[in-house]
GROMACS .gro file of C-alpha atoms in nm:
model
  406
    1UNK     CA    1  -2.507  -1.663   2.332
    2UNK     CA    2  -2.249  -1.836   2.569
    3UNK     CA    3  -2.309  -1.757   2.967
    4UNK     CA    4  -1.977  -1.600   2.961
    5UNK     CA    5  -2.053  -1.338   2.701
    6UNK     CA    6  -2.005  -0.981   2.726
    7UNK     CA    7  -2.204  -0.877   2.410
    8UNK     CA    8  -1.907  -0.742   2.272
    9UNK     CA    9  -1.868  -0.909   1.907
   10UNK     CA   10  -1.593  -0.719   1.755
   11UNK     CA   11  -1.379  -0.920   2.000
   12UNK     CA   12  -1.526  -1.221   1.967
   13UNK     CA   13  -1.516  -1.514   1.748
   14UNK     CA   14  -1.861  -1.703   1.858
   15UNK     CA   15  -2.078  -1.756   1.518
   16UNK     CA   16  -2.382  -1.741   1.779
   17UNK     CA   17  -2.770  -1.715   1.630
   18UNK     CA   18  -2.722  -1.338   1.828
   19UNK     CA   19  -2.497  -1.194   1.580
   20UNK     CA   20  -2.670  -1.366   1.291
   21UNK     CA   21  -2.846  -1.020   1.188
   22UNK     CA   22  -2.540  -0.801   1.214
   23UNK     CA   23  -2.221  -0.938   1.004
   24UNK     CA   24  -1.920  -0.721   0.989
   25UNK     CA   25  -1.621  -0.783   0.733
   26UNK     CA   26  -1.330  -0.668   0.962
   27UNK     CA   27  -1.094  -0.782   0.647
   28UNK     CA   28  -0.877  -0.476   0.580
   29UNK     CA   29  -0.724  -0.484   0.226
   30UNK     CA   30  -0.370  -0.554   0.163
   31UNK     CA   31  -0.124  -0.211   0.031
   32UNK     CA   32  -0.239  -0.189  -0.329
   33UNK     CA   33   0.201  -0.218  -0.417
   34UNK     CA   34   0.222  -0.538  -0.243
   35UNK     CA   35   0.096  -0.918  -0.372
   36UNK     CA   36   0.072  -1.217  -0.141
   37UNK     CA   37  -0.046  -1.546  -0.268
   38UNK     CA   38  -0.027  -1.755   0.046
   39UNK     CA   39  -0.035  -1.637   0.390
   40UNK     CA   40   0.031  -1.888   0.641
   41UNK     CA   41   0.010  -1.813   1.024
   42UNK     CA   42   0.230  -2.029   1.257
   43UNK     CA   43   0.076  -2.081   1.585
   44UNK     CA   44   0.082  -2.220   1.954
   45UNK     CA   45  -0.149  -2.222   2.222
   46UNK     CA   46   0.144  -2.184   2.477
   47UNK     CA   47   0.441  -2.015   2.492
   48UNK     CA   48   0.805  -2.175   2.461
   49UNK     CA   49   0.761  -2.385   2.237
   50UNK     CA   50   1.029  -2.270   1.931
   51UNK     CA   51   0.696  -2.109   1.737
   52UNK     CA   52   0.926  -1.785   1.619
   53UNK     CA   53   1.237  -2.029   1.517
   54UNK     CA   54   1.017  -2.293   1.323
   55UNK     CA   55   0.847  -1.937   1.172
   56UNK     CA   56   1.203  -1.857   1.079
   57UNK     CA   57   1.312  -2.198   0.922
   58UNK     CA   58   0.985  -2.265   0.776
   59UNK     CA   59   1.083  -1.890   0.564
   60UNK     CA   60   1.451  -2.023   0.510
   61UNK     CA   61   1.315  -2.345   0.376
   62UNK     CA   62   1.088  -2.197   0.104
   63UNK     CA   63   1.325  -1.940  -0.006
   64UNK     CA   64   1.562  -2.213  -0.057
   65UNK     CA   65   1.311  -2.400  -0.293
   66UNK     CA   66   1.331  -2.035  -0.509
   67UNK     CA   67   1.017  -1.871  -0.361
   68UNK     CA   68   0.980  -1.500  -0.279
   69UNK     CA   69   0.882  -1.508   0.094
   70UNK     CA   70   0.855  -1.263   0.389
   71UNK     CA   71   0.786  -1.270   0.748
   72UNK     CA   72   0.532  -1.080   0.934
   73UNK     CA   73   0.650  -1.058   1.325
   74UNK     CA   74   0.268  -1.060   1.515
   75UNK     CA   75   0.394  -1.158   1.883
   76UNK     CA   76   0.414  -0.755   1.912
   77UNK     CA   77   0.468  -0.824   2.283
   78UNK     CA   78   0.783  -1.060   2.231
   79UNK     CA   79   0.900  -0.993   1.867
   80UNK     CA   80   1.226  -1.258   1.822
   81UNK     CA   81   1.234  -1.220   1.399
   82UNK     CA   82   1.462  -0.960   1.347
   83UNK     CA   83   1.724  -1.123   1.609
   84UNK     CA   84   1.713  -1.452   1.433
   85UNK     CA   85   1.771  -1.308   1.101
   86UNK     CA   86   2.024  -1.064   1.200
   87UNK     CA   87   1.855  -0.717   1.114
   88UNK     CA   88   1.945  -0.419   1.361
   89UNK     CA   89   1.921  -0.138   1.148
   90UNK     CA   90   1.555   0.048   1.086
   91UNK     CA   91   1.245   0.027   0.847
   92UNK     CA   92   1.187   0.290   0.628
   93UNK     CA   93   0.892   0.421   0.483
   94UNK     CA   94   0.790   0.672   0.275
   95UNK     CA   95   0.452   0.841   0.128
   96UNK     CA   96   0.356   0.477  -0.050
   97UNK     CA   97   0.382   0.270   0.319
   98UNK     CA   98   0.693   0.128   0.488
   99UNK     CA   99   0.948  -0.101   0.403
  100UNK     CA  100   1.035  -0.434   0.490
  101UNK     CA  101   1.381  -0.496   0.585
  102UNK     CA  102   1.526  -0.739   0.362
  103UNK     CA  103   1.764  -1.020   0.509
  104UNK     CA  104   2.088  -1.169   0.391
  105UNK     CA  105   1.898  -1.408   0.191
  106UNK     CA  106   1.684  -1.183   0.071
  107UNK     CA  107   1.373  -1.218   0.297
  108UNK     CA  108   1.144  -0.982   0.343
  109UNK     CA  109   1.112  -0.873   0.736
  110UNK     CA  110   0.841  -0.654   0.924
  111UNK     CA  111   0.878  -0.667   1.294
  112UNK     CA  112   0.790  -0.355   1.598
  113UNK     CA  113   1.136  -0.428   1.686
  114UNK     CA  114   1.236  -0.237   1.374
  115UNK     CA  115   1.028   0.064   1.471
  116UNK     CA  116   1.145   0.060   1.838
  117UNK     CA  117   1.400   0.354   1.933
  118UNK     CA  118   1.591   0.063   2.090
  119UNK     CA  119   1.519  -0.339   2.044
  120UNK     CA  120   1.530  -0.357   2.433
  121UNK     CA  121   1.221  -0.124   2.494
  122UNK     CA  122   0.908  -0.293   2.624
  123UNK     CA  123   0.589  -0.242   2.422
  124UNK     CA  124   0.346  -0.192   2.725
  125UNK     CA  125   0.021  -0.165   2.491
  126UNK     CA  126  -0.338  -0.269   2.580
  127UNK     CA  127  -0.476  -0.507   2.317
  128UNK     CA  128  -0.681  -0.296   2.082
  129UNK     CA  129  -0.321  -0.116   1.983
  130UNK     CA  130  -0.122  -0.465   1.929
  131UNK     CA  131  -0.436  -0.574   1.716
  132UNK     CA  132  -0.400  -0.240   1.501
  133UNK     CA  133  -0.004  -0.206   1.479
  134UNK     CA  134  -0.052  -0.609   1.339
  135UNK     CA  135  -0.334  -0.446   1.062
  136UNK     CA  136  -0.073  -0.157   0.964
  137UNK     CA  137   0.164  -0.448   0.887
  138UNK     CA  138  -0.082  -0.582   0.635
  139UNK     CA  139  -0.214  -0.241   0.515
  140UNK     CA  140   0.082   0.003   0.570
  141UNK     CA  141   0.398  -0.242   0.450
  142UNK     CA  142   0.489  -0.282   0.056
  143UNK     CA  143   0.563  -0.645   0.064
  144UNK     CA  144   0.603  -0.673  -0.272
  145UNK     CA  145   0.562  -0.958  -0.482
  146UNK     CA  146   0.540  -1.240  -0.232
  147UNK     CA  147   0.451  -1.636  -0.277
  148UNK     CA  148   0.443  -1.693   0.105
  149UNK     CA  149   0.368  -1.446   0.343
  150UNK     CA  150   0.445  -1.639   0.754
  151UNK     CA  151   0.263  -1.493   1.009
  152UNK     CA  152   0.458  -1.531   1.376
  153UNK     CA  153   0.166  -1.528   1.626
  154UNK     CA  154   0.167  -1.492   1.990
  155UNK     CA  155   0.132  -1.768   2.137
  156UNK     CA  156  -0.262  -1.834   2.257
  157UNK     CA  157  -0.619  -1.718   2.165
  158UNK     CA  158  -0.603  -1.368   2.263
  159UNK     CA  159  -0.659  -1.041   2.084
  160UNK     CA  160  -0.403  -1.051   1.834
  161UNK     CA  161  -0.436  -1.375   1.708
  162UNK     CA  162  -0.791  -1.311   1.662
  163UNK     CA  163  -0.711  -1.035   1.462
  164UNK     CA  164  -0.532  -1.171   1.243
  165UNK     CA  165  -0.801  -1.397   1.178
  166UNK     CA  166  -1.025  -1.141   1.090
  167UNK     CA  167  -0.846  -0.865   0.920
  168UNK     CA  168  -0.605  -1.068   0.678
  169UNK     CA  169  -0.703  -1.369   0.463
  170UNK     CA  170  -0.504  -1.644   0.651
  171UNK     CA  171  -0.517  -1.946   0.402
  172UNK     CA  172  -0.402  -2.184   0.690
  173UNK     CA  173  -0.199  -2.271   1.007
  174UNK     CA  174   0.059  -2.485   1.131
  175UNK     CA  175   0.034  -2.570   1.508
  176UNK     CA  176   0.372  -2.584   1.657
  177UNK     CA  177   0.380  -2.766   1.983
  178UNK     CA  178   0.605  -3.000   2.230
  179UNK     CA  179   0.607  -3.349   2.384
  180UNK     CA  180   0.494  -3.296   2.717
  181UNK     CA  181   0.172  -3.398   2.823
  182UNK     CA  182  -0.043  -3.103   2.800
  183UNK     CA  183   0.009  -3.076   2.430
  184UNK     CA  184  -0.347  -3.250   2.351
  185UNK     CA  185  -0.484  -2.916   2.567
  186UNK     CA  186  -0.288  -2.742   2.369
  187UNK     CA  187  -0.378  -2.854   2.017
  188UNK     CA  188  -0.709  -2.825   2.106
  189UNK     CA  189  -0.745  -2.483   2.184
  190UNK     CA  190  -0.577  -2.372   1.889
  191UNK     CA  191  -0.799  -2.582   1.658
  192UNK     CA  192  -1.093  -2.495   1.819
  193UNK     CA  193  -1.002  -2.163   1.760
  194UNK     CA  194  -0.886  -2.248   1.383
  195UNK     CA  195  -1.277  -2.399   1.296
  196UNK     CA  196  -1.447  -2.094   1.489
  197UNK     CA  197  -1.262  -1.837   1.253
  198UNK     CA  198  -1.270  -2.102   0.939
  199UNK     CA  199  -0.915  -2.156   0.897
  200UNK     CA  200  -0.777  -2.480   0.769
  201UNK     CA  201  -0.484  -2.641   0.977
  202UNK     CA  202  -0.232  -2.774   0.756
  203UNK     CA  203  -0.091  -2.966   1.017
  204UNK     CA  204   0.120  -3.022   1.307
  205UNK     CA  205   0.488  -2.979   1.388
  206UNK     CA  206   0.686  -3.088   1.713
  207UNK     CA  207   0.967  -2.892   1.836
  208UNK     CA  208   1.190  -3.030   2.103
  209UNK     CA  209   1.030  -3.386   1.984
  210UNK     CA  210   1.424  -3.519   2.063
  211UNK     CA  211   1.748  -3.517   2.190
  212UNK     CA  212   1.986  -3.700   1.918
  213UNK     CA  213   2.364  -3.785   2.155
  214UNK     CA  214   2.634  -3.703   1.920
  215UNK     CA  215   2.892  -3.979   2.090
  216UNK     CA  216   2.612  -4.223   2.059
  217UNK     CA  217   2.395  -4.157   1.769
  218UNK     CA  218   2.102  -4.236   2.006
  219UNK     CA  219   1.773  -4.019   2.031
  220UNK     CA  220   1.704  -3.952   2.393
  221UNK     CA  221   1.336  -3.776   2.475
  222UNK     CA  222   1.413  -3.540   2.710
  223UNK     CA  223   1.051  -3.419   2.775
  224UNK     CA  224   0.856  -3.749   2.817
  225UNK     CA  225   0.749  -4.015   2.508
  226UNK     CA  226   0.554  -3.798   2.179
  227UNK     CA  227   0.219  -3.828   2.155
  228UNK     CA  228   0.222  -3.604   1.855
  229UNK     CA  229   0.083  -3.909   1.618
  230UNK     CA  230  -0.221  -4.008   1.850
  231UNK     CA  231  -0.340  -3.636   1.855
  232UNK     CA  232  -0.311  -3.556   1.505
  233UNK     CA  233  -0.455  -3.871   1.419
  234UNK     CA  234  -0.719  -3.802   1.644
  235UNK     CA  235  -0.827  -3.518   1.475
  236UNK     CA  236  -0.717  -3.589   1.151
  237UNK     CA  237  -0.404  -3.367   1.105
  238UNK     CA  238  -0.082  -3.487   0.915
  239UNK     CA  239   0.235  -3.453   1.148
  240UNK     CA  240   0.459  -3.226   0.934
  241UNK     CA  241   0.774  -3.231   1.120
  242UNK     CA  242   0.935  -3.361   1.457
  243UNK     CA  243   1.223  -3.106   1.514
  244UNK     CA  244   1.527  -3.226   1.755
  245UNK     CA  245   1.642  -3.036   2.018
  246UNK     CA  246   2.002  -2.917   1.876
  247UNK     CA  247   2.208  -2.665   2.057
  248UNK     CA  248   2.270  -2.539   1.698
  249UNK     CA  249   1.898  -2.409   1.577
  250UNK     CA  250   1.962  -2.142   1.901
  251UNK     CA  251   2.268  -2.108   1.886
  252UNK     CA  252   2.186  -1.989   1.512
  253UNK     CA  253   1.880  -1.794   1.649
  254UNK     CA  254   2.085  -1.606   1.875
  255UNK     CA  255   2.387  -1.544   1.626
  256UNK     CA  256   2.102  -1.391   1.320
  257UNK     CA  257   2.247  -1.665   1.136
  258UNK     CA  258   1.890  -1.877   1.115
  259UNK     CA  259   1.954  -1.893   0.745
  260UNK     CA  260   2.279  -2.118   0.776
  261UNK     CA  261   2.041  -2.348   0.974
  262UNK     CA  262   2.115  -2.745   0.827
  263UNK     CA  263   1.872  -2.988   0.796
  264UNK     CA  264   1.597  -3.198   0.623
  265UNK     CA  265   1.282  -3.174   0.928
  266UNK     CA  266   1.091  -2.950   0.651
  267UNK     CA  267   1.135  -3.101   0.360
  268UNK     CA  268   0.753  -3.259   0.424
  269UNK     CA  269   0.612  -2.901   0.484
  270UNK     CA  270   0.799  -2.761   0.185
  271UNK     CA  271   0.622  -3.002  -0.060
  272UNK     CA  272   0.308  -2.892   0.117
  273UNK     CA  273   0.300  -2.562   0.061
  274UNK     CA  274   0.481  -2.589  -0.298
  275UNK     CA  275   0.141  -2.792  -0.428
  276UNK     CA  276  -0.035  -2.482  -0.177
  277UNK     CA  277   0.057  -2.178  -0.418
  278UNK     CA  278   0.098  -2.426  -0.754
  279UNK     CA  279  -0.296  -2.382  -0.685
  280UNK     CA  280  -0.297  -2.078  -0.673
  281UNK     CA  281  -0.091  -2.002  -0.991
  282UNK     CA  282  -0.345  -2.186  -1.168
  283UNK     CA  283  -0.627  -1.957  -0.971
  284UNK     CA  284  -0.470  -1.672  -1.036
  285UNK     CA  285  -0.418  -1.789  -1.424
  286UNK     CA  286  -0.834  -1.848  -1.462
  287UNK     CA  287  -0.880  -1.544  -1.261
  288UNK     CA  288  -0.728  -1.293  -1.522
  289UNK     CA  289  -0.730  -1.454  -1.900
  290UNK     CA  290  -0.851  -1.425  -2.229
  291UNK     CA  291  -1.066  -1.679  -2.430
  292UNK     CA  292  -1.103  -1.696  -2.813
  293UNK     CA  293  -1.356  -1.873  -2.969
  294UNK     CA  294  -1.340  -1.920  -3.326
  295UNK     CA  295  -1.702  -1.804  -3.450
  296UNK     CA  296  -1.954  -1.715  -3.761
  297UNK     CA  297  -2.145  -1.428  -3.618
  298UNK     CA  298  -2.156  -1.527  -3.244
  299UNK     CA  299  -2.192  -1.921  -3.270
  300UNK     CA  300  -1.918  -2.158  -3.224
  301UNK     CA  301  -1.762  -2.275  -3.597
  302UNK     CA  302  -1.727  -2.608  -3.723
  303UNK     CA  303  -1.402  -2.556  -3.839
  304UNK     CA  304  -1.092  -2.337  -3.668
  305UNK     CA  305  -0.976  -2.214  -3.972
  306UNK     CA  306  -1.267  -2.152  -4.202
  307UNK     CA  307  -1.426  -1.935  -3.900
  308UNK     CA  308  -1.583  -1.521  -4.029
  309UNK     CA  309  -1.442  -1.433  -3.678
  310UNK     CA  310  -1.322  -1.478  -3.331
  311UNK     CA  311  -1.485  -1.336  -3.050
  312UNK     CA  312  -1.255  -1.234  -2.770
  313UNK     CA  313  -1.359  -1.273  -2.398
  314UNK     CA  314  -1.153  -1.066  -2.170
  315UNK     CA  315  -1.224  -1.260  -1.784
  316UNK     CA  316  -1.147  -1.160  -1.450
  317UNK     CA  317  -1.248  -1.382  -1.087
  318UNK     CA  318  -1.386  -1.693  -1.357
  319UNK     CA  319  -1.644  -1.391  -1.513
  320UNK     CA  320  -1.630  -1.244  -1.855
  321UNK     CA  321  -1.597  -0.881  -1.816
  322UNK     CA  322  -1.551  -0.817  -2.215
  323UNK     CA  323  -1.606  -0.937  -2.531
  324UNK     CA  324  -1.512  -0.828  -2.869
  325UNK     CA  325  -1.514  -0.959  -3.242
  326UNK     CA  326  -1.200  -0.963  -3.460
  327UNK     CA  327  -1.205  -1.077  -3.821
  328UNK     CA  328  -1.026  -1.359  -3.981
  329UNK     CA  329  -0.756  -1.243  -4.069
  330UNK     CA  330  -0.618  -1.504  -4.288
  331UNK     CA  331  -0.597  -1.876  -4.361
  332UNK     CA  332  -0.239  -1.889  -4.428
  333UNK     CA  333  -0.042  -2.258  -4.262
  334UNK     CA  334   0.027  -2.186  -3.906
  335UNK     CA  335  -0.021  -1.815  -3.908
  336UNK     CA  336  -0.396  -1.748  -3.702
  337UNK     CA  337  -0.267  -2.020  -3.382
  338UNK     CA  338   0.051  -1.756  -3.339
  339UNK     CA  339  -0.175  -1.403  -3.406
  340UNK     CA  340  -0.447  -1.535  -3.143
  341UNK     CA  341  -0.139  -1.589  -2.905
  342UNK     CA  342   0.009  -1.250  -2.961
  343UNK     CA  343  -0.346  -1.130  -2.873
  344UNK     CA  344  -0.279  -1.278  -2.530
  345UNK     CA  345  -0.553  -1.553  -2.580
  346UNK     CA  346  -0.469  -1.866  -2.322
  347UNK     CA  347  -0.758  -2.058  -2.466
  348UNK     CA  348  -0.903  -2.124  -2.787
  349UNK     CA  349  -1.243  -2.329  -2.849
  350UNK     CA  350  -1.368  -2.434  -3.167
  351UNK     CA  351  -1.572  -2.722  -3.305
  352UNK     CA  352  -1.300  -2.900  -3.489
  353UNK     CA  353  -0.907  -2.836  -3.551
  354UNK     CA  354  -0.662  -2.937  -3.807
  355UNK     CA  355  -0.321  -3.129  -3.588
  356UNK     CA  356  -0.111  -2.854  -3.689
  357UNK     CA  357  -0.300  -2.564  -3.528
  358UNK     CA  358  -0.302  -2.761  -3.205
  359UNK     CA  359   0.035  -2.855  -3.173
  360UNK     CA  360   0.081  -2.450  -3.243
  361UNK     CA  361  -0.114  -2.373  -2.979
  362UNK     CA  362   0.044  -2.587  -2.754
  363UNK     CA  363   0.394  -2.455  -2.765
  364UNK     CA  364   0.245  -2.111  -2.711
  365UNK     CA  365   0.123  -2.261  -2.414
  366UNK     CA  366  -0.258  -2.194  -2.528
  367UNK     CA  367  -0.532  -2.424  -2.415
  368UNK     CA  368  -0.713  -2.585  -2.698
  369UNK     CA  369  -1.054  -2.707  -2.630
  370UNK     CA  370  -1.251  -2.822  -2.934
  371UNK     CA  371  -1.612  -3.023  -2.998
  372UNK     CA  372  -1.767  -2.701  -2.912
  373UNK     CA  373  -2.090  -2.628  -3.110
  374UNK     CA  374  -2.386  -2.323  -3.030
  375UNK     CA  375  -2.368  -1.996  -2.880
  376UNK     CA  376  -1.962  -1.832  -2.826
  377UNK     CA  377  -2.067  -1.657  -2.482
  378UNK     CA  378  -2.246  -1.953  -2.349
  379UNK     CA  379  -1.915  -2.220  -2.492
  380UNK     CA  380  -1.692  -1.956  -2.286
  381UNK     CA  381  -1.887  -2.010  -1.981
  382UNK     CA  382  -1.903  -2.336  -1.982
  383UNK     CA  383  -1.541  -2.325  -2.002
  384UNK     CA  384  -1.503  -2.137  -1.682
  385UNK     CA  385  -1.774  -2.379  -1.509
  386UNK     CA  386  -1.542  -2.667  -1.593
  387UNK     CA  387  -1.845  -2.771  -1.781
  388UNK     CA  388  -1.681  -2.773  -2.135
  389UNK     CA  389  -1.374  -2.994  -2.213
  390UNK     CA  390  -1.213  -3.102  -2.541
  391UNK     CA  391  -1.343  -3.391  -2.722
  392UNK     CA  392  -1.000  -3.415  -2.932
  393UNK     CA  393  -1.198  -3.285  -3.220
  394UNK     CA  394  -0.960  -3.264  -3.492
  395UNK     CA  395  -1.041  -3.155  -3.882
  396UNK     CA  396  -0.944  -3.403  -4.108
  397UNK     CA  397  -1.090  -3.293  -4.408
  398UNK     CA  398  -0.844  -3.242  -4.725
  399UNK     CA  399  -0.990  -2.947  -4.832
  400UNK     CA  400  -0.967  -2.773  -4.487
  401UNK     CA  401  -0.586  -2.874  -4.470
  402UNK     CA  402  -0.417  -2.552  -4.491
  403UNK     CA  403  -0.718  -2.346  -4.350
  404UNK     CA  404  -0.682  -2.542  -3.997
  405UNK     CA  405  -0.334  -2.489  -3.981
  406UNK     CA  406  -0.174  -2.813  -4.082
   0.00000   0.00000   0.00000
């Protein structure tokens, strides 16, 4: 326990030996019509520093690159979203939750400011309400089917950042700072807050890093030299992007035309969080599949196409959650590698394979792993360990030819 506490843990984010005893999950689950596969919180520990505009652009950018994205406005206090985008009209809702407002580009917007009678109205709230008007957003709002869900904090390490951390599975940050001198205070704070809720930073970005002349072509730094690259390397953080300061980013800001924005500064984050939720298509594919194995009884055959059966393993979060056995139905050339994939299967095991079945299986996009031997179950599991891999096991044998698919 730190000197300064107040023994009120619901607030706080110390992982102290006092609180070891009493863990509470303050995750709150996302509406059951909505699907988000990354959510990534943009953050700053001051304000002023372009967080909501590099929010915006960083949402432009990955729509661009053909992913479904939305933008959940968190600076309740200060919302700027909406503006930047252009939407003055209303969110709806309805018995299900309320809707986003979609933008020009088709981006999916939550914001106070379109709940607000007026957009000029102050929202004079004490912290506990911003904190649960933030968990409505994630609860109450059909999102939809999203690959990136950004997260435009208030700036800091107050309450509603530290809700965020709690209540919705943030899979990482990008710190958005400027060049002045206090930025290594700055960083700080907001990674120190980052470890303490277990957060990974993805990395830094710089806003206002430069001022490029347009007579001259010369970059003039209006704020003082960047020390951007001796703080991230200092703790170990990639620099994602050093934005300039161009009249045409506000100007675009304050016109709702943020979408229209031109230029390359993301290009670096972009490929970052591309490779981000490629991981987590290939999750999500482990996390809800079906495994064949081809079998006599319950133990792995020698040979795919001579096999009594299959057993089928129905698996969802890496664990089998069903099995069944289905008959051979045939040994007819080519036909069992199709009916297995009309069955759904996305991975067959077996101890050997004819060329033909695996080359099959392949353009039916189904995984073949072979130089299996023993109990089905157990070969499945193994599978999902990462324990079992093919051995390029491949039948041979004449009088298996047609049986294994060749």
């Amino acid at each position: 326990m730190s000197e300064n506490c107040d023994n009120n843990c619901g607030n706080c984010g110390e992982d102290c030996a006092d609180r070891k005893e009493e863990k509470h999950d303050f995750r709150e689950t996302l509406n059951e019509l909505s699907h988000v596969k990354k959510v990534i919180g943009i953050v700053s520990g001051k304000g002023g520093v372009g967080k909501s505009s590099v929010s915006a652009m960083l949402a432009v950018t990955m729509q661009r690159l053909g992913y479904q994205v939305g933008v959940l406005d968190a600076d309740v206090t200060g919302p700027s979203i909406p503006k930047a985008f252009g939407i003055r009209g209303k969110a709806e809702g309805s018995d299900l939750g309320l809707y986003p407002r979609q933008s020009k580009t088709d981006i999916a917007i939550m914001s106070v400011n379109l709940l607000l009678d007026n957009d000029t109205d102050p929202v004079i709230w004490r912290g506990p309400i911003l904190g649960n008007t933030v968990k409505q957003f994630w609860t109450d709002v059909i999102w939809g089917d999203l690959d990136f869900l950004f997260i435009d904090m208030p700036p800091g390490t107050g309450d509603v950042p530290l809700t965020v951390f709690q209540s919705i599975p943030v899979d990482g940050i990008v710190i958005v700072t400027s060049p002045q001198e206090l930025v290594s205070m700055i960083v700080s704070k907001a990674l120190k807050m980052a470890e303490m809720m277990k957060v990974p930073v993805l990395g830094l970005i710089e806003n206002m890093s430069y001022f490029r002349c347009p007579d001259n072509g010369k970059d003039y730094h209006i704020f003082g030299e960047s020390h951007i690259d001796e703080i991230a390397g200092k703790h170990g953080l990639k620099v994602l992007a050093k934005l300039p300061i161009d009249p045409k980013i506000s100007a675009a800001c304050d016109a709702g035309m943020i979408e229209l924005f031109d230029g390359n500064w993301f290009d670096a984050v972009g490929e970052l969080l591309a490779v981000q939720v490629s991981k987590s298509n290939e999750s999500e594919e482990k996390m809800m599949m079906r495994i064949a194995v081809a079998a006599e009884g319950k133990n792995v055959t020698e040979h795919f196409g001579h096999c009594v059966n299959f057993m089928l393993y129905d698996v969802e979060n890496n664990k089998i959650t069903k099995e069944e056995s289905v008959d051979n139905p045939g040994h007819k050339p080519g036909f069992l590698p199709n009916f297995l994939a009309d069955k759904g299967v996305k991975v067959i095991i077996s101890g050997g394979m004819g060329q033909g079945a695996v080359d099959i299986f392949n353009e039916r996009d189904v995984e073949v792993v072979t130089g299996a031997s023993g109990d089905a179950r157990t070969a499945a599991e193994r599978y999902l360990k990462g324990e079992l891999k093919s051995t390029g096991s491949v039948c041979h044998e004449h009088q298996h030819h047609d049986e294994c698919g060749e």
